[in-house]
Coordinates of C-alpha atoms in Angstrom, one line a residue:
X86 CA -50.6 3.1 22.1
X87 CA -49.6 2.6 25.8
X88 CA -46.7 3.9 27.1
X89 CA -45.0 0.4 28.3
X90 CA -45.7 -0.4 24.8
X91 CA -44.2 2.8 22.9
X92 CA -41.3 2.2 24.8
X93 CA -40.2 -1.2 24.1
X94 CA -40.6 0.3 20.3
X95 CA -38.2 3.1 21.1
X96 CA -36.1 0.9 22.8
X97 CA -36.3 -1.5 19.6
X98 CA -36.1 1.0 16.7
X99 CA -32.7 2.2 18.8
X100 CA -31.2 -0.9 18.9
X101 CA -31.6 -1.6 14.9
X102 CA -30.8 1.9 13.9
X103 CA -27.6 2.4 16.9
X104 CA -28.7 6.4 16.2
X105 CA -32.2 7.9 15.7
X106 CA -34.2 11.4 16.3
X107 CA -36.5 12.3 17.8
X108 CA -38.2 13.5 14.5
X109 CA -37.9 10.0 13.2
X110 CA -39.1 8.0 16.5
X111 CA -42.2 11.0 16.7
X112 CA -43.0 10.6 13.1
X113 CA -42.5 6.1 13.4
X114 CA -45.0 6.1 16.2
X115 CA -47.0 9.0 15.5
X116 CA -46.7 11.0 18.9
X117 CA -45.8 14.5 19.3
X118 CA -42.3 15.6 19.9
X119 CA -42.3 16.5 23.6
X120 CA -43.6 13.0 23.9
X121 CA -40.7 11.4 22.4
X122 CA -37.9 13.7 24.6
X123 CA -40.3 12.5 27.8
X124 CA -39.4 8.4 27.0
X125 CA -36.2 8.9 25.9
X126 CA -35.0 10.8 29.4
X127 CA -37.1 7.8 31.1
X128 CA -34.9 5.2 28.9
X129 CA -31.6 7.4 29.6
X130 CA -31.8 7.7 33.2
X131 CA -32.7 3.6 33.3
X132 CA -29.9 3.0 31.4
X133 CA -31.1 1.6 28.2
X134 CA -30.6 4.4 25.6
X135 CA -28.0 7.1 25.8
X136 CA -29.6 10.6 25.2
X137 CA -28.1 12.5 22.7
X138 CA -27.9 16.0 21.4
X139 CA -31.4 15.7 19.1
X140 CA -31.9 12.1 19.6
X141 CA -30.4 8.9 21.6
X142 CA -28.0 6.0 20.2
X143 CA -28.0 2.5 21.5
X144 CA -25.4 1.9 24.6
X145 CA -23.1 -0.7 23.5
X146 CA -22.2 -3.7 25.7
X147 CA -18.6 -3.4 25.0
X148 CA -19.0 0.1 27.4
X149 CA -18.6 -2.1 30.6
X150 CA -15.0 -3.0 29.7
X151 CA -12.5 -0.3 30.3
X152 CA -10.3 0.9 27.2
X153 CA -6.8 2.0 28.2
X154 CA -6.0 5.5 27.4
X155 CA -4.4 5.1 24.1
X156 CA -7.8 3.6 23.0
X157 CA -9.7 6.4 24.5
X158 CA -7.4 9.0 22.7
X159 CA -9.3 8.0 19.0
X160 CA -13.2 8.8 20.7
X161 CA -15.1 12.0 20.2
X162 CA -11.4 13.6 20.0
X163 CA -13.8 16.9 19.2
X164 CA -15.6 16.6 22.2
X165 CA -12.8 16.0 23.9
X166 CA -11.1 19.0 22.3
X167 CA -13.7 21.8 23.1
X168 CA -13.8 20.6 27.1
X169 CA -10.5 21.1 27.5
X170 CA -10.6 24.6 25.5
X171 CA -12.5 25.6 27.9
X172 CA -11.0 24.2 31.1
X173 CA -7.4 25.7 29.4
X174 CA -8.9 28.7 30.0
X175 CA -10.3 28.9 33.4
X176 CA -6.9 28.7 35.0
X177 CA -5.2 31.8 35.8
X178 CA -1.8 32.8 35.8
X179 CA 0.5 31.9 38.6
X180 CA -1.7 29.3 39.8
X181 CA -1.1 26.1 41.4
X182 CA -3.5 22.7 39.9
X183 CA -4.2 19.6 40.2
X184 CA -5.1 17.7 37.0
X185 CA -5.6 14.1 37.4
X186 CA -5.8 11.5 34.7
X187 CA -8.2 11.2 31.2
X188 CA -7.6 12.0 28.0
X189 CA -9.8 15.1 27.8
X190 CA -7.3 16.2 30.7
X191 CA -4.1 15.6 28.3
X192 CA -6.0 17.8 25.8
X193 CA -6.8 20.8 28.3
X194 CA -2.8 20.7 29.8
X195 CA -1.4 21.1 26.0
X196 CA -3.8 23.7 25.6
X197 CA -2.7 25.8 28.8
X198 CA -1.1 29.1 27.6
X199 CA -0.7 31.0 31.0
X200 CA 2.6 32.7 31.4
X201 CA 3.6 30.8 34.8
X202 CA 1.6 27.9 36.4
X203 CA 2.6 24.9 38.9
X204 CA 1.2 21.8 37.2
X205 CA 0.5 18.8 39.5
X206 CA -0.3 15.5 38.3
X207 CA -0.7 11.8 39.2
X208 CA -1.1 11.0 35.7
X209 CA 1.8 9.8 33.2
X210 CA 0.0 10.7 30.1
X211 CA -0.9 13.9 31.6
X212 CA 2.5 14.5 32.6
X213 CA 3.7 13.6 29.3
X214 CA 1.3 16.2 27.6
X215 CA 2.0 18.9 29.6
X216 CA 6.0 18.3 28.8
X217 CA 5.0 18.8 25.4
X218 CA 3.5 22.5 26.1
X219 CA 5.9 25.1 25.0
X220 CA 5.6 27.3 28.0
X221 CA 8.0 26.4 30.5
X222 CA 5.6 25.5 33.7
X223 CA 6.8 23.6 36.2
X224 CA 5.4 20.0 36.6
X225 CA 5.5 17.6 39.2
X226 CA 4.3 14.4 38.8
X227 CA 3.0 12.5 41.8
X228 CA 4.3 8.5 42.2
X229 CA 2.8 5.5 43.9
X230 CA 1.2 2.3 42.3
X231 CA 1.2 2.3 38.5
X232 CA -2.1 1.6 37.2
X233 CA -1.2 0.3 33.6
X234 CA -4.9 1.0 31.8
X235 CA -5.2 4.6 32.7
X236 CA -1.7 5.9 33.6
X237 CA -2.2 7.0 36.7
X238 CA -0.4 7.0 39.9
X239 CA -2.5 5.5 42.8
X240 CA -3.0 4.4 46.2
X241 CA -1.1 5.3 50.1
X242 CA 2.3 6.5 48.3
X243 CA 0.3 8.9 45.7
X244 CA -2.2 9.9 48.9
X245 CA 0.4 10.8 51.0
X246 CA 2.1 12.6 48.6
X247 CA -1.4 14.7 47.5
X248 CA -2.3 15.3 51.2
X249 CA 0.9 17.6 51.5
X250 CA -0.4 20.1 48.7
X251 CA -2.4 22.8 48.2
X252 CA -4.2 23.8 45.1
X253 CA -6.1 26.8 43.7
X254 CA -7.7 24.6 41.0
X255 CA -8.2 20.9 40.4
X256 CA -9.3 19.4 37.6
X257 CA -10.6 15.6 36.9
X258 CA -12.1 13.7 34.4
X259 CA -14.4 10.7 35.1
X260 CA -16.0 7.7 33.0
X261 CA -19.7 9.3 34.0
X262 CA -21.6 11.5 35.3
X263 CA -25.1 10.9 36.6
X264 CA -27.1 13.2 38.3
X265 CA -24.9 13.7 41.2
X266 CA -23.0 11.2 40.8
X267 CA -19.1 11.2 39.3
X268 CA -18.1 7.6 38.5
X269 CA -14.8 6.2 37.6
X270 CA -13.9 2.7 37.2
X271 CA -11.8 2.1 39.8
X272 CA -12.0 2.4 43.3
X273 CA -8.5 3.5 44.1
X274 CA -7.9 5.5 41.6
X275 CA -11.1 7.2 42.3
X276 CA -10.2 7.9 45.8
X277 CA -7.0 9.5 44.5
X278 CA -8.5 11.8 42.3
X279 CA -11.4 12.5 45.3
X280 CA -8.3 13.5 47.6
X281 CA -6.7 15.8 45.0
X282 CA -10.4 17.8 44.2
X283 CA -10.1 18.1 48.4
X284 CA -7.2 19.7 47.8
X285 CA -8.3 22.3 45.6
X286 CA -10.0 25.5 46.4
X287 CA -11.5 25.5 43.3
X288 CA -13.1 22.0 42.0
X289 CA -13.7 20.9 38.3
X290 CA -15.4 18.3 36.7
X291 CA -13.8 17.7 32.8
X292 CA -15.9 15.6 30.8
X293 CA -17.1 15.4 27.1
X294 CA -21.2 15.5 26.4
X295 CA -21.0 11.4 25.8
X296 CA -20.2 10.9 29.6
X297 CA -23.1 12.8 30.7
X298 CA -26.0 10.0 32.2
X299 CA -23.6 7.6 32.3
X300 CA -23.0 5.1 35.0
X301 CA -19.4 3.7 36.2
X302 CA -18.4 1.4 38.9
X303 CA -17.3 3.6 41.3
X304 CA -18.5 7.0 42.6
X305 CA -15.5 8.9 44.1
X306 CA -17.2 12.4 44.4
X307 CA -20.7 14.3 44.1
X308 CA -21.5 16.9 41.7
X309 CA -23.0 19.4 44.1
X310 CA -19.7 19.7 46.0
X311 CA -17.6 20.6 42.4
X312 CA -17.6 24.4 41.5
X313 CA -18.5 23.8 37.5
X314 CA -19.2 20.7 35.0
X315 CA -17.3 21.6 31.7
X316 CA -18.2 19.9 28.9
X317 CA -18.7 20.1 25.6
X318 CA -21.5 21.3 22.9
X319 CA -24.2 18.6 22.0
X320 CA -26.6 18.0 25.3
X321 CA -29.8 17.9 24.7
X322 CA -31.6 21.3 26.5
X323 CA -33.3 19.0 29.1
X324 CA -29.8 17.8 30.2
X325 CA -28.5 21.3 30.1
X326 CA -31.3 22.5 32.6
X327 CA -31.4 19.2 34.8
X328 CA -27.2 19.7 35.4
X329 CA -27.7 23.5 35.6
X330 CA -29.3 23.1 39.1
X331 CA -26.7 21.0 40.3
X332 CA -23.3 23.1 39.6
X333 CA -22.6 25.6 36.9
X334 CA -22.3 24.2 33.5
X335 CA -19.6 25.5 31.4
X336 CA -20.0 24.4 27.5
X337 CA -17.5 24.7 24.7
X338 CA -18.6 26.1 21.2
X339 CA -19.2 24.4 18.4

């Protein structure tokens, strides 16, 4: 079988099943495993599959519209839950951070459990979340245009306001993350979250396995200039390595 053919049948048996190993695609077109992980990277980097932990599923076209953050509080909450186990834990005590808007992010700030820490955020939500934590931190939230879908703070006011601090960590989430690149959808708020990572001596990338080799709109940073990529357990080894070389990869457990 040719290769242009084998993978318009990946492509196809995908696209039927929405999920499917790569035991099942090896053993449906009778090629070896390595060959399988080989055409499913090609179809993940060209945007037709997403490549999972063990497999791929099929990319649905609903992807390109943006869900608001109450919608994006109900997917892969356990994903979302490990990242920001992680992230909780790479801040230390008496620090000063950023943490700009996503739902993983509201996770990691309810998570934090340092005795004293200066929490600065341009997200509601976030804000919101980190209100909730029992230890008494103290918050600032930053103001400027109110961007409804996310509930985030953006544009000149929030800037200015960010261009004034100093951080010893930031943290952001994004909507991908593809090879160097770290998309949001919005170019604004991107830029926001770009000038608060400037901010910060320490950079940080939040992001659950299922943004990984994903594309978005806008790209507000580069992964080479962030300090770490935490995410959570599921990429597939290939994915691991390929992001390895690029920044350090922090993972949480299963």
């Amino acid at each position: 079988m040719l290769k242009r053919e084998r993978l318009r049948n990946i492509l196809e048996i995908v696209t039927d099943r929405r999920f499917v190993t790569v035991d099942e695609l090896a053993k449906a077109l009778q090629v070896s495993d390595m060959t399988i992980r080989r055409d499913l990277n090609e179809l993940n980097t060209t945007g037709k599959v997403m490549r999972i932990h063990g497999g791929a599923q099929v990319i649905s076209q609903q992807d390109s519209v943006e869900k608001n953050y109450m919608q994006k509080r109900e997917i892969n909450i356990s994903e979302k839950k490990a990242a920001a186990e992680v992230a909780s834990k790479i801040v230390q005590d008496g620090e000063t951070i950023y943490v700009g808007p996503g739902t993983t992010l509201e996770f990691m700030v309810a998570k934090l459990n340092q005795k004293k820490l200066q929490v600065v955020t341009n997200s509601l939500p976030v804000f919101e979340a980190a209100k909730k934590n029992p230890n008494n931190y103290e918050l600032i939230l930053i103001g400027g245009s109110y961007r409804r879908v996310s509930g985030a703070f953006i544009g000149a006011l929030a800037n200015n306001q960010l261009r004034g601090i100093s951080f010893d960590r930031g943290f952001v989430g994004v909507n991908g993350i593809k090879d160097t690149s770290m998309m949001t959808a919005n170019l604004e708020e991107g830029q926001t979250q770009g000038l608060g990572l400037n901010r910060s001596r320490k950079k940080y990338v939040v992001a659950d396995y299922h943004k990984i080799n994903r594309n978005d709109f806008y790209e507000f940073y580069h992964l080479y200039d962030v300090d770490g990529l935490i995410t959570s357990p599921g990429l597939d080894p290939d994915i691991v390595k390929h992001y390895s070389q690029i920044t350090t990869l922090y993972q949480g457990s299963e």
